[in-house]
């Protein structure tokens, strides 16, 4: 019996020493892969813990500084060369032919901007814009009412008219402004973290839903992003389209010296989630970021996609 217990003690001690050796290896340069994995995990945990969600935007996001910095001209921010012009060109190709049209278009997370609907407004009778932050919605309403001091979107509208071949019509940009102001029927509060982003309102699904630079800024982790995209998907009618604009590989951006978080996304992440939600991606356009100082943001690429929702898909599907 004593011999048997001694053997048990010997093997228990041996196992304990082996566990100590493994733990020691994890923190030594010899096991660099494990150490790197641990550091990445800790970094991700820290980013999630300090992620700037909607409540932070409500208090700290300077809506006017944002549009002044990123939308004053078609080039966009000087550090993000070709970012905005790429987005405008993609949206123009999507909508300017009239291939996609219908009664209603919904934009989820408009920010303080109207650029995403310039090319589309001619083909949808009712447009709903939305955002979480009060100041963003106020900035849109101020422009819709053409109030004194509202942001001047004319350079962007003129640029879109030019790339759509309408430059010879001298009144065209003015006509587009009038059309935009007439077609936008509602500017609602939204929270993409909710199952119904427009709670307590119930919005009928639309033929087209746009979301631009919203979900990756609102969702602290991939699971939250997946749920948010599921909520957005419910707003698209079967057979309708989802148009997304976003960034890949980004962790932060600055507005008026205030840092805002961004969820790191990959093309594969987005494709997989959309496929599981019953969408077929018709195009996925990517513009890689150019070498730059990465002071205002650190995105690796900007993307634009168009996805068609299955005519037979259900939420339980």
PDB file of C-alpha atoms in Angstrom:
ATOM      1  CA  UNK A   1       0.000   0.000   0.000  1.00  0.00           C
ATOM      2  CA  UNK A   2       2.819   2.384   0.947  1.00  0.00           C
ATOM      3  CA  UNK A   3       4.603   1.553  -2.309  1.00  0.00           C
ATOM      4  CA  UNK A   4       1.439   2.301  -4.267  1.00  0.00           C
ATOM      5  CA  UNK A   5       1.034   5.682  -2.561  1.00  0.00           C
ATOM      6  CA  UNK A   6       4.655   6.521  -3.245  1.00  0.00           C
ATOM      7  CA  UNK A   7       4.113   5.872  -6.955  1.00  0.00           C
ATOM      8  CA  UNK A   8       1.045   8.106  -6.954  1.00  0.00           C
ATOM      9  CA  UNK A   9       3.026  10.843  -5.202  1.00  0.00           C
ATOM     10  CA  UNK A  10       5.884  10.488  -7.677  1.00  0.00           C
ATOM     11  CA  UNK A  11       3.610  10.844 -10.713  1.00  0.00           C
ATOM     12  CA  UNK A  12       1.648  13.718  -9.137  1.00  0.00           C
ATOM     13  CA  UNK A  13       4.900  15.561  -8.488  1.00  0.00           C
ATOM     14  CA  UNK A  14       6.083  14.855 -12.028  1.00  0.00           C
ATOM     15  CA  UNK A  15       2.798  16.151 -13.476  1.00  0.00           C
ATOM     16  CA  UNK A  16       2.967  19.297 -11.326  1.00  0.00           C
ATOM     17  CA  UNK A  17       6.551  19.999 -12.471  1.00  0.00           C
ATOM     18  CA  UNK A  18       5.472  19.533 -16.101  1.00  0.00           C
ATOM     19  CA  UNK A  19       2.617  22.007 -15.681  1.00  0.00           C
ATOM     20  CA  UNK A  20       5.020  24.521 -14.112  1.00  0.00           C
ATOM     21  CA  UNK A  21       7.423  24.023 -17.028  1.00  0.00           C
ATOM     22  CA  UNK A  22       4.622  24.666 -19.553  1.00  0.00           C
ATOM     23  CA  UNK A  23       3.541  27.806 -17.735  1.00  0.00           C
ATOM     24  CA  UNK A  24       7.123  29.040 -17.626  1.00  0.00           C
ATOM     25  CA  UNK A  25       7.506  28.443 -21.358  1.00  0.00           C
ATOM     26  CA  UNK A  26       4.436  30.573 -22.076  1.00  0.00           C
ATOM     27  CA  UNK A  27       6.204  33.626 -20.670  1.00  0.00           C
ATOM     28  CA  UNK A  28       9.647  33.048 -22.171  1.00  0.00           C
ATOM     29  CA  UNK A  29      10.937  34.245 -25.541  1.00  0.00           C
ATOM     30  CA  UNK A  30      11.438  30.597 -26.527  1.00  0.00           C
ATOM     31  CA  UNK A  31       7.691  30.264 -26.932  1.00  0.00           C
ATOM     32  CA  UNK A  32       7.249  33.467 -28.936  1.00  0.00           C
ATOM     33  CA  UNK A  33       4.057  32.362 -30.673  1.00  0.00           C
ATOM     34  CA  UNK A  34       2.275  31.767 -27.379  1.00  0.00           C
ATOM     35  CA  UNK A  35       3.502  35.059 -25.972  1.00  0.00           C
ATOM     36  CA  UNK A  36       2.360  36.907 -29.073  1.00  0.00           C
ATOM     37  CA  UNK A  37      -1.054  35.229 -28.870  1.00  0.00           C
ATOM     38  CA  UNK A  38      -1.367  36.201 -25.221  1.00  0.00           C
ATOM     39  CA  UNK A  39      -0.435  39.812 -25.967  1.00  0.00           C
ATOM     40  CA  UNK A  40      -2.962  39.971 -28.820  1.00  0.00           C
ATOM     41  CA  UNK A  41      -5.663  38.524 -26.572  1.00  0.00           C
ATOM     42  CA  UNK A  42      -4.930  41.058 -23.835  1.00  0.00           C
ATOM     43  CA  UNK A  43      -4.957  43.889 -26.372  1.00  0.00           C
ATOM     44  CA  UNK A  44      -8.333  42.778 -27.727  1.00  0.00           C
ATOM     45  CA  UNK A  45      -9.741  42.525 -24.187  1.00  0.00           C
ATOM     46  CA  UNK A  46      -8.501  46.041 -23.437  1.00  0.00           C
ATOM     47  CA  UNK A  47      -9.975  47.421 -26.659  1.00  0.00           C
ATOM     48  CA  UNK A  48     -13.360  45.853 -25.909  1.00  0.00           C
ATOM     49  CA  UNK A  49     -13.290  47.185 -22.343  1.00  0.00           C
ATOM     50  CA  UNK A  50     -12.624  50.740 -23.573  1.00  0.00           C
ATOM     51  CA  UNK A  51     -14.658  50.636 -26.781  1.00  0.00           C
ATOM     52  CA  UNK A  52     -16.413  53.935 -27.537  1.00  0.00           C
ATOM     53  CA  UNK A  53     -20.034  52.871 -27.976  1.00  0.00           C
ATOM     54  CA  UNK A  54     -23.090  54.998 -28.683  1.00  0.00           C
ATOM     55  CA  UNK A  55     -23.231  56.646 -25.278  1.00  0.00           C
ATOM     56  CA  UNK A  56     -19.696  57.983 -25.805  1.00  0.00           C
ATOM     57  CA  UNK A  57     -20.729  59.417 -29.184  1.00  0.00           C
ATOM     58  CA  UNK A  58     -23.727  61.099 -27.608  1.00  0.00           C
ATOM     59  CA  UNK A  59     -21.443  63.081 -25.302  1.00  0.00           C
ATOM     60  CA  UNK A  60     -18.172  63.473 -27.212  1.00  0.00           C
ATOM     61  CA  UNK A  61     -18.770  63.279 -30.976  1.00  0.00           C
ATOM     62  CA  UNK A  62     -18.393  66.684 -32.653  1.00  0.00           C
ATOM     63  CA  UNK A  63     -20.726  66.349 -35.627  1.00  0.00           C
ATOM     64  CA  UNK A  64     -19.732  69.574 -37.353  1.00  0.00           C
ATOM     65  CA  UNK A  65     -16.007  68.963 -36.903  1.00  0.00           C
ATOM     66  CA  UNK A  66     -16.502  65.525 -38.464  1.00  0.00           C
ATOM     67  CA  UNK A  67     -18.179  66.722 -41.659  1.00  0.00           C
ATOM     68  CA  UNK A  68     -15.871  69.737 -41.906  1.00  0.00           C
ATOM     69  CA  UNK A  69     -12.865  67.399 -41.747  1.00  0.00           C
ATOM     70  CA  UNK A  70     -14.069  64.524 -43.914  1.00  0.00           C
ATOM     71  CA  UNK A  71     -16.709  65.929 -46.313  1.00  0.00           C
ATOM     72  CA  UNK A  72     -15.753  69.499 -47.220  1.00  0.00           C
ATOM     73  CA  UNK A  73     -14.544  68.406 -50.662  1.00  0.00           C
ATOM     74  CA  UNK A  74     -14.791  65.259 -52.835  1.00  0.00           C
ATOM     75  CA  UNK A  75     -11.244  64.227 -51.912  1.00  0.00           C
ATOM     76  CA  UNK A  76     -12.303  63.881 -48.295  1.00  0.00           C
ATOM     77  CA  UNK A  77      -9.741  64.176 -45.511  1.00  0.00           C
ATOM     78  CA  UNK A  78      -6.248  65.037 -46.720  1.00  0.00           C
ATOM     79  CA  UNK A  79      -4.772  62.007 -44.929  1.00  0.00           C
ATOM     80  CA  UNK A  80      -7.343  59.611 -46.412  1.00  0.00           C
ATOM     81  CA  UNK A  81      -6.631  60.257 -50.077  1.00  0.00           C
ATOM     82  CA  UNK A  82      -9.270  58.836 -52.469  1.00  0.00           C
ATOM     83  CA  UNK A  83     -11.401  57.449 -49.618  1.00  0.00           C
ATOM     84  CA  UNK A  84     -14.454  59.634 -50.195  1.00  0.00           C
ATOM     85  CA  UNK A  85     -14.116  59.808 -53.981  1.00  0.00           C
ATOM     86  CA  UNK A  86     -13.996  55.987 -54.064  1.00  0.00           C
ATOM     87  CA  UNK A  87     -17.165  55.750 -51.957  1.00  0.00           C
ATOM     88  CA  UNK A  88     -19.034  58.319 -54.055  1.00  0.00           C
ATOM     89  CA  UNK A  89     -18.023  56.591 -57.288  1.00  0.00           C
ATOM     90  CA  UNK A  90     -19.159  53.183 -55.992  1.00  0.00           C
ATOM     91  CA  UNK A  91     -22.513  54.525 -54.807  1.00  0.00           C
ATOM     92  CA  UNK A  92     -22.973  56.259 -58.145  1.00  0.00           C
ATOM     93  CA  UNK A  93     -22.365  53.029 -60.075  1.00  0.00           C
ATOM     94  CA  UNK A  94     -24.825  51.223 -57.813  1.00  0.00           C
ATOM     95  CA  UNK A  95     -27.714  53.662 -58.107  1.00  0.00           C
ATOM     96  CA  UNK A  96     -27.343  56.012 -61.080  1.00  0.00           C
ATOM     97  CA  UNK A  97     -28.589  53.506 -63.676  1.00  0.00           C
ATOM     98  CA  UNK A  98     -31.922  53.077 -61.905  1.00  0.00           C
ATOM     99  CA  UNK A  99     -31.426  49.324 -61.644  1.00  0.00           C
ATOM    100  CA  UNK A 100     -32.366  49.488 -57.983  1.00  0.00           C
ATOM    101  CA  UNK A 101     -35.511  51.437 -57.218  1.00  0.00           C
ATOM    102  CA  UNK A 102     -38.579  51.260 -55.021  1.00  0.00           C
ATOM    103  CA  UNK A 103     -40.858  52.962 -52.554  1.00  0.00           C
ATOM    104  CA  UNK A 104     -38.538  53.185 -49.551  1.00  0.00           C
ATOM    105  CA  UNK A 105     -34.817  53.453 -48.790  1.00  0.00           C
ATOM    106  CA  UNK A 106     -33.504  53.281 -45.223  1.00  0.00           C
ATOM    107  CA  UNK A 107     -30.052  54.347 -44.131  1.00  0.00           C
ATOM    108  CA  UNK A 108     -28.965  52.921 -40.791  1.00  0.00           C
ATOM    109  CA  UNK A 109     -26.401  55.094 -39.035  1.00  0.00           C
ATOM    110  CA  UNK A 110     -26.220  58.135 -41.300  1.00  0.00           C
ATOM    111  CA  UNK A 111     -24.049  60.122 -38.931  1.00  0.00           C
ATOM    112  CA  UNK A 112     -24.425  63.837 -39.719  1.00  0.00           C
ATOM    113  CA  UNK A 113     -24.179  63.143 -43.477  1.00  0.00           C
ATOM    114  CA  UNK A 114     -26.367  62.829 -46.581  1.00  0.00           C
ATOM    115  CA  UNK A 115     -23.727  61.799 -49.144  1.00  0.00           C
ATOM    116  CA  UNK A 116     -24.782  58.126 -49.241  1.00  0.00           C
ATOM    117  CA  UNK A 117     -28.193  58.907 -50.738  1.00  0.00           C
ATOM    118  CA  UNK A 118     -27.250  61.506 -53.386  1.00  0.00           C
ATOM    119  CA  UNK A 119     -27.181  59.008 -56.265  1.00  0.00           C
ATOM    120  CA  UNK A 120     -30.135  57.013 -54.925  1.00  0.00           C
ATOM    121  CA  UNK A 121     -32.643  59.747 -54.110  1.00  0.00           C
ATOM    122  CA  UNK A 122     -34.043  59.914 -57.655  1.00  0.00           C
ATOM    123  CA  UNK A 123     -35.180  56.287 -57.514  1.00  0.00           C
ATOM    124  CA  UNK A 124     -36.868  56.007 -54.100  1.00  0.00           C
ATOM    125  CA  UNK A 125     -39.991  57.881 -53.066  1.00  0.00           C
ATOM    126  CA  UNK A 126     -39.383  57.810 -49.314  1.00  0.00           C
ATOM    127  CA  UNK A 127     -36.019  57.964 -47.578  1.00  0.00           C
ATOM    128  CA  UNK A 128     -35.434  57.367 -43.881  1.00  0.00           C
ATOM    129  CA  UNK A 129     -32.165  58.565 -42.335  1.00  0.00           C
ATOM    130  CA  UNK A 130     -31.089  57.692 -38.803  1.00  0.00           C
ATOM    131  CA  UNK A 131     -28.409  57.874 -36.153  1.00  0.00           C
ATOM    132  CA  UNK A 132     -27.861  57.237 -32.454  1.00  0.00           C
ATOM    133  CA  UNK A 133     -26.361  60.635 -31.576  1.00  0.00           C
ATOM    134  CA  UNK A 134     -28.751  63.577 -31.212  1.00  0.00           C
ATOM    135  CA  UNK A 135     -26.291  66.078 -32.688  1.00  0.00           C
ATOM    136  CA  UNK A 136     -25.848  63.994 -35.823  1.00  0.00           C
ATOM    137  CA  UNK A 137     -29.593  63.941 -36.441  1.00  0.00           C
ATOM    138  CA  UNK A 138     -29.834  67.668 -35.701  1.00  0.00           C
ATOM    139  CA  UNK A 139     -27.120  68.381 -38.274  1.00  0.00           C
ATOM    140  CA  UNK A 140     -29.091  66.491 -40.934  1.00  0.00           C
ATOM    141  CA  UNK A 141     -32.369  68.224 -40.045  1.00  0.00           C
ATOM    142  CA  UNK A 142     -30.631  71.576 -40.147  1.00  0.00           C
ATOM    143  CA  UNK A 143     -29.554  70.891 -43.750  1.00  0.00           C
ATOM    144  CA  UNK A 144     -32.955  69.494 -44.749  1.00  0.00           C
ATOM    145  CA  UNK A 145     -34.591  72.713 -43.550  1.00  0.00           C
ATOM    146  CA  UNK A 146     -31.868  74.771 -45.234  1.00  0.00           C
ATOM    147  CA  UNK A 147     -31.303  76.646 -42.006  1.00  0.00           C
ATOM    148  CA  UNK A 148     -28.685  79.331 -41.658  1.00  0.00           C
ATOM    149  CA  UNK A 149     -25.256  77.889 -40.929  1.00  0.00           C
ATOM    150  CA  UNK A 150     -26.077  74.408 -42.212  1.00  0.00           C
ATOM    151  CA  UNK A 151     -23.268  72.415 -43.799  1.00  0.00           C
ATOM    152  CA  UNK A 152     -22.639  73.095 -47.490  1.00  0.00           C
ATOM    153  CA  UNK A 153     -23.048  69.788 -49.330  1.00  0.00           C
ATOM    154  CA  UNK A 154     -22.971  71.467 -52.740  1.00  0.00           C
ATOM    155  CA  UNK A 155     -19.323  70.527 -53.607  1.00  0.00           C
ATOM    156  CA  UNK A 156     -20.130  66.862 -52.980  1.00  0.00           C
ATOM    157  CA  UNK A 157     -23.423  67.014 -54.895  1.00  0.00           C
ATOM    158  CA  UNK A 158     -21.706  68.761 -57.821  1.00  0.00           C
ATOM    159  CA  UNK A 159     -19.024  66.067 -57.869  1.00  0.00           C
ATOM    160  CA  UNK A 160     -21.618  63.280 -57.979  1.00  0.00           C
ATOM    161  CA  UNK A 161     -23.503  65.046 -60.786  1.00  0.00           C
ATOM    162  CA  UNK A 162     -20.252  65.367 -62.726  1.00  0.00           C
ATOM    163  CA  UNK A 163     -19.293  61.699 -62.472  1.00  0.00           C
ATOM    164  CA  UNK A 164     -22.828  60.748 -63.521  1.00  0.00           C
ATOM    165  CA  UNK A 165     -22.471  62.808 -66.698  1.00  0.00           C
ATOM    166  CA  UNK A 166     -24.847  65.558 -65.676  1.00  0.00           C
ATOM    167  CA  UNK A 167     -22.296  68.375 -65.630  1.00  0.00           C
ATOM    168  CA  UNK A 168     -23.793  70.049 -68.724  1.00  0.00           C
ATOM    169  CA  UNK A 169     -27.091  70.677 -66.968  1.00  0.00           C
ATOM    170  CA  UNK A 170     -26.350  73.877 -65.056  1.00  0.00           C
ATOM    171  CA  UNK A 171     -29.286  73.518 -62.669  1.00  0.00           C
ATOM    172  CA  UNK A 172     -28.739  69.824 -61.956  1.00  0.00           C
ATOM    173  CA  UNK A 173     -26.996  70.131 -58.543  1.00  0.00           C
ATOM    174  CA  UNK A 174     -29.773  72.449 -57.382  1.00  0.00           C
ATOM    175  CA  UNK A 175     -32.401  69.969 -58.592  1.00  0.00           C
ATOM    176  CA  UNK A 176     -30.680  67.173 -56.687  1.00  0.00           C
ATOM    177  CA  UNK A 177     -30.657  69.241 -53.483  1.00  0.00           C
ATOM    178  CA  UNK A 178     -34.373  69.930 -53.859  1.00  0.00           C
ATOM    179  CA  UNK A 179     -35.055  66.259 -54.533  1.00  0.00           C
ATOM    180  CA  UNK A 180     -33.045  65.150 -51.503  1.00  0.00           C
ATOM    181  CA  UNK A 181     -34.914  67.509 -49.213  1.00  0.00           C
ATOM    182  CA  UNK A 182     -38.268  66.340 -50.566  1.00  0.00           C
ATOM    183  CA  UNK A 183     -37.563  62.606 -50.456  1.00  0.00           C
ATOM    184  CA  UNK A 184     -36.188  62.400 -46.898  1.00  0.00           C
ATOM    185  CA  UNK A 185     -39.337  61.859 -44.855  1.00  0.00           C
ATOM    186  CA  UNK A 186     -37.914  60.894 -41.460  1.00  0.00           C
ATOM    187  CA  UNK A 187     -34.709  61.274 -39.429  1.00  0.00           C
ATOM    188  CA  UNK A 188     -34.961  58.740 -36.619  1.00  0.00           C
ATOM    189  CA  UNK A 189     -32.928  57.652 -33.642  1.00  0.00           C
ATOM    190  CA  UNK A 190     -31.440  54.191 -34.099  1.00  0.00           C
ATOM    191  CA  UNK A 191     -29.393  51.810 -31.990  1.00  0.00           C
ATOM    192  CA  UNK A 192     -27.922  48.928 -33.978  1.00  0.00           C
ATOM    193  CA  UNK A 193     -27.269  46.986 -30.773  1.00  0.00           C
ATOM    194  CA  UNK A 194     -31.022  46.411 -30.447  1.00  0.00           C
ATOM    195  CA  UNK A 195     -32.871  43.611 -32.219  1.00  0.00           C
ATOM    196  CA  UNK A 196     -35.075  46.322 -33.712  1.00  0.00           C
ATOM    197  CA  UNK A 197     -32.661  49.221 -34.382  1.00  0.00           C
ATOM    198  CA  UNK A 198     -35.558  51.709 -34.434  1.00  0.00           C
ATOM    199  CA  UNK A 199     -37.252  50.620 -31.201  1.00  0.00           C
ATOM    200  CA  UNK A 200     -39.878  51.673 -30.178  1.00  0.00           C
ATOM    201  CA  UNK A 201     -40.808  52.444 -33.806  1.00  0.00           C
ATOM    202  CA  UNK A 202     -41.598  49.605 -36.187  1.00  0.00           C
ATOM    203  CA  UNK A 203     -40.388  50.402 -39.691  1.00  0.00           C
ATOM    204  CA  UNK A 204     -41.680  48.418 -42.636  1.00  0.00           C
ATOM    205  CA  UNK A 205     -38.887  46.659 -44.544  1.00  0.00           C
ATOM    206  CA  UNK A 206     -37.524  48.579 -47.526  1.00  0.00           C
ATOM    207  CA  UNK A 207     -36.424  47.729 -51.035  1.00  0.00           C
ATOM    208  CA  UNK A 208     -32.997  49.117 -50.178  1.00  0.00           C
ATOM    209  CA  UNK A 209     -31.037  49.566 -46.951  1.00  0.00           C
ATOM    210  CA  UNK A 210     -27.738  51.428 -46.748  1.00  0.00           C
ATOM    211  CA  UNK A 211     -25.318  51.407 -43.845  1.00  0.00           C
ATOM    212  CA  UNK A 212     -22.077  53.338 -44.091  1.00  0.00           C
ATOM    213  CA  UNK A 213     -19.217  53.490 -41.564  1.00  0.00           C
ATOM    214  CA  UNK A 214     -21.628  52.650 -38.785  1.00  0.00           C
ATOM    215  CA  UNK A 215     -21.552  49.053 -37.585  1.00  0.00           C
ATOM    216  CA  UNK A 216     -17.784  48.765 -37.072  1.00  0.00           C
ATOM    217  CA  UNK A 217     -17.900  51.980 -35.020  1.00  0.00           C
ATOM    218  CA  UNK A 218     -20.873  50.841 -32.925  1.00  0.00           C
ATOM    219  CA  UNK A 219     -20.001  47.193 -32.196  1.00  0.00           C
ATOM    220  CA  UNK A 220     -17.332  46.303 -29.661  1.00  0.00           C
ATOM    221  CA  UNK A 221     -16.844  42.706 -30.804  1.00  0.00           C
ATOM    222  CA  UNK A 222     -17.679  40.381 -33.666  1.00  0.00           C
ATOM    223  CA  UNK A 223     -20.664  38.825 -31.926  1.00  0.00           C
ATOM    224  CA  UNK A 224     -22.215  42.262 -31.389  1.00  0.00           C
ATOM    225  CA  UNK A 225     -21.492  43.063 -35.039  1.00  0.00           C
ATOM    226  CA  UNK A 226     -23.157  39.830 -36.143  1.00  0.00           C
ATOM    227  CA  UNK A 227     -26.282  40.631 -34.125  1.00  0.00           C
ATOM    228  CA  UNK A 228     -26.332  44.209 -35.396  1.00  0.00           C
ATOM    229  CA  UNK A 229     -26.097  43.101 -39.012  1.00  0.00           C
ATOM    230  CA  UNK A 230     -28.903  40.640 -38.358  1.00  0.00           C
ATOM    231  CA  UNK A 231     -31.048  43.531 -37.124  1.00  0.00           C
ATOM    232  CA  UNK A 232     -30.183  45.597 -40.189  1.00  0.00           C
ATOM    233  CA  UNK A 233     -31.009  42.626 -42.420  1.00  0.00           C
ATOM    234  CA  UNK A 234     -34.567  42.499 -41.048  1.00  0.00           C
ATOM    235  CA  UNK A 235     -35.107  45.975 -42.519  1.00  0.00           C
ATOM    236  CA  UNK A 236     -34.477  44.679 -46.051  1.00  0.00           C
ATOM    237  CA  UNK A 237     -37.455  43.255 -47.912  1.00  0.00           C
ATOM    238  CA  UNK A 238     -37.046  39.774 -49.405  1.00  0.00           C
ATOM    239  CA  UNK A 239     -35.565  40.374 -52.841  1.00  0.00           C
ATOM    240  CA  UNK A 240     -34.260  43.794 -51.739  1.00  0.00           C
ATOM    241  CA  UNK A 241     -30.675  44.993 -51.574  1.00  0.00           C
ATOM    242  CA  UNK A 242     -28.270  45.876 -48.805  1.00  0.00           C
ATOM    243  CA  UNK A 243     -25.538  48.391 -49.634  1.00  0.00           C
ATOM    244  CA  UNK A 244     -22.648  48.627 -47.195  1.00  0.00           C
ATOM    245  CA  UNK A 245     -19.683  50.964 -46.970  1.00  0.00           C
ATOM    246  CA  UNK A 246     -17.071  50.363 -44.303  1.00  0.00           C
ATOM    247  CA  UNK A 247     -13.460  49.892 -43.361  1.00  0.00           C
ATOM    248  CA  UNK A 248     -11.295  46.811 -42.957  1.00  0.00           C
ATOM    249  CA  UNK A 249      -8.573  46.378 -40.359  1.00  0.00           C
ATOM    250  CA  UNK A 250      -9.242  49.643 -38.548  1.00  0.00           C
ATOM    251  CA  UNK A 251      -8.945  50.123 -34.784  1.00  0.00           C
ATOM    252  CA  UNK A 252      -9.426  53.898 -34.340  1.00  0.00           C
ATOM    253  CA  UNK A 253     -10.164  57.272 -35.873  1.00  0.00           C
ATOM    254  CA  UNK A 254      -9.994  60.823 -34.556  1.00  0.00           C
ATOM    255  CA  UNK A 255     -12.468  63.691 -34.713  1.00  0.00           C
ATOM    256  CA  UNK A 256     -11.390  67.027 -33.254  1.00  0.00           C
ATOM    257  CA  UNK A 257      -8.584  65.294 -31.292  1.00  0.00           C
ATOM    258  CA  UNK A 258     -11.035  62.836 -29.726  1.00  0.00           C
ATOM    259  CA  UNK A 259     -10.276  59.144 -30.290  1.00  0.00           C
ATOM    260  CA  UNK A 260     -13.067  56.757 -31.340  1.00  0.00           C
ATOM    261  CA  UNK A 261     -12.867  52.969 -31.504  1.00  0.00           C
ATOM    262  CA  UNK A 262     -13.431  50.725 -34.489  1.00  0.00           C
ATOM    263  CA  UNK A 263     -13.957  46.976 -34.657  1.00  0.00           C
ATOM    264  CA  UNK A 264     -11.334  45.187 -36.735  1.00  0.00           C
ATOM    265  CA  UNK A 265     -13.112  43.498 -39.656  1.00  0.00           C
ATOM    266  CA  UNK A 266     -12.010  41.347 -42.566  1.00  0.00           C
ATOM    267  CA  UNK A 267     -13.675  40.652 -45.893  1.00  0.00           C
ATOM    268  CA  UNK A 268     -14.184  37.043 -44.783  1.00  0.00           C
ATOM    269  CA  UNK A 269     -16.003  38.145 -41.593  1.00  0.00           C
ATOM    270  CA  UNK A 270     -18.519  40.174 -43.554  1.00  0.00           C
ATOM    271  CA  UNK A 271     -19.050  37.627 -46.331  1.00  0.00           C
ATOM    272  CA  UNK A 272     -19.689  34.821 -43.844  1.00  0.00           C
ATOM    273  CA  UNK A 273     -22.232  36.796 -41.799  1.00  0.00           C
ATOM    274  CA  UNK A 274     -24.143  37.996 -44.861  1.00  0.00           C
ATOM    275  CA  UNK A 275     -24.273  34.507 -46.342  1.00  0.00           C
ATOM    276  CA  UNK A 276     -25.744  33.165 -43.101  1.00  0.00           C
ATOM    277  CA  UNK A 277     -28.368  35.924 -43.211  1.00  0.00           C
ATOM    278  CA  UNK A 278     -29.598  34.861 -46.632  1.00  0.00           C
ATOM    279  CA  UNK A 279     -27.748  37.406 -48.777  1.00  0.00           C
ATOM    280  CA  UNK A 280     -25.916  36.890 -52.048  1.00  0.00           C
ATOM    281  CA  UNK A 281     -23.100  39.375 -52.539  1.00  0.00           C
ATOM    282  CA  UNK A 282     -23.196  40.782 -56.071  1.00  0.00           C
ATOM    283  CA  UNK A 283     -20.114  42.950 -55.746  1.00  0.00           C
ATOM    284  CA  UNK A 284     -17.473  43.585 -53.110  1.00  0.00           C
ATOM    285  CA  UNK A 285     -15.196  46.490 -54.007  1.00  0.00           C
ATOM    286  CA  UNK A 286     -12.061  47.234 -51.994  1.00  0.00           C
ATOM    287  CA  UNK A 287      -9.674  50.186 -52.079  1.00  0.00           C
ATOM    288  CA  UNK A 288      -6.473  49.462 -50.091  1.00  0.00           C
ATOM    289  CA  UNK A 289      -5.169  52.333 -48.005  1.00  0.00           C
ATOM    290  CA  UNK A 290      -2.118  54.168 -49.261  1.00  0.00           C
ATOM    291  CA  UNK A 291       0.988  54.632 -47.129  1.00  0.00           C
ATOM    292  CA  UNK A 292       0.351  57.479 -44.731  1.00  0.00           C
ATOM    293  CA  UNK A 293       1.096  58.751 -41.230  1.00  0.00           C
ATOM    294  CA  UNK A 294      -2.023  57.118 -39.717  1.00  0.00           C
ATOM    295  CA  UNK A 295      -2.734  60.078 -37.472  1.00  0.00           C
ATOM    296  CA  UNK A 296      -6.450  60.470 -38.130  1.00  0.00           C
ATOM    297  CA  UNK A 297      -7.185  56.753 -38.656  1.00  0.00           C
ATOM    298  CA  UNK A 298      -5.480  53.405 -39.255  1.00  0.00           C
ATOM    299  CA  UNK A 299      -7.836  51.671 -41.728  1.00  0.00           C
ATOM    300  CA  UNK A 300      -6.204  49.135 -44.049  1.00  0.00           C
ATOM    301  CA  UNK A 301      -8.892  49.361 -46.734  1.00  0.00           C
ATOM    302  CA  UNK A 302     -12.295  50.865 -47.470  1.00  0.00           C
ATOM    303  CA  UNK A 303     -14.995  48.634 -48.962  1.00  0.00           C
ATOM    304  CA  UNK A 304     -18.314  48.926 -50.750  1.00  0.00           C
ATOM    305  CA  UNK A 305     -20.631  45.988 -51.299  1.00  0.00           C
ATOM    306  CA  UNK A 306     -24.026  45.253 -52.773  1.00  0.00           C
ATOM    307  CA  UNK A 307     -25.895  42.174 -51.525  1.00  0.00           C
ATOM    308  CA  UNK A 308     -29.261  40.782 -52.577  1.00  0.00           C
ATOM    309  CA  UNK A 309     -31.542  39.293 -49.940  1.00  0.00           C
ATOM    310  CA  UNK A 310     -33.106  35.958 -50.812  1.00  0.00           C
ATOM    311  CA  UNK A 311     -36.778  36.190 -51.709  1.00  0.00           C
ATOM    312  CA  UNK A 312     -37.458  33.157 -49.520  1.00  0.00           C
ATOM    313  CA  UNK A 313     -35.248  33.920 -46.510  1.00  0.00           C
ATOM    314  CA  UNK A 314     -36.848  34.130 -43.046  1.00  0.00           C
ATOM    315  CA  UNK A 315     -35.296  35.156 -39.737  1.00  0.00           C
ATOM    316  CA  UNK A 316     -35.273  31.529 -38.645  1.00  0.00           C
ATOM    317  CA  UNK A 317     -33.705  30.423 -41.906  1.00  0.00           C
TER     318      UNK A 317
END
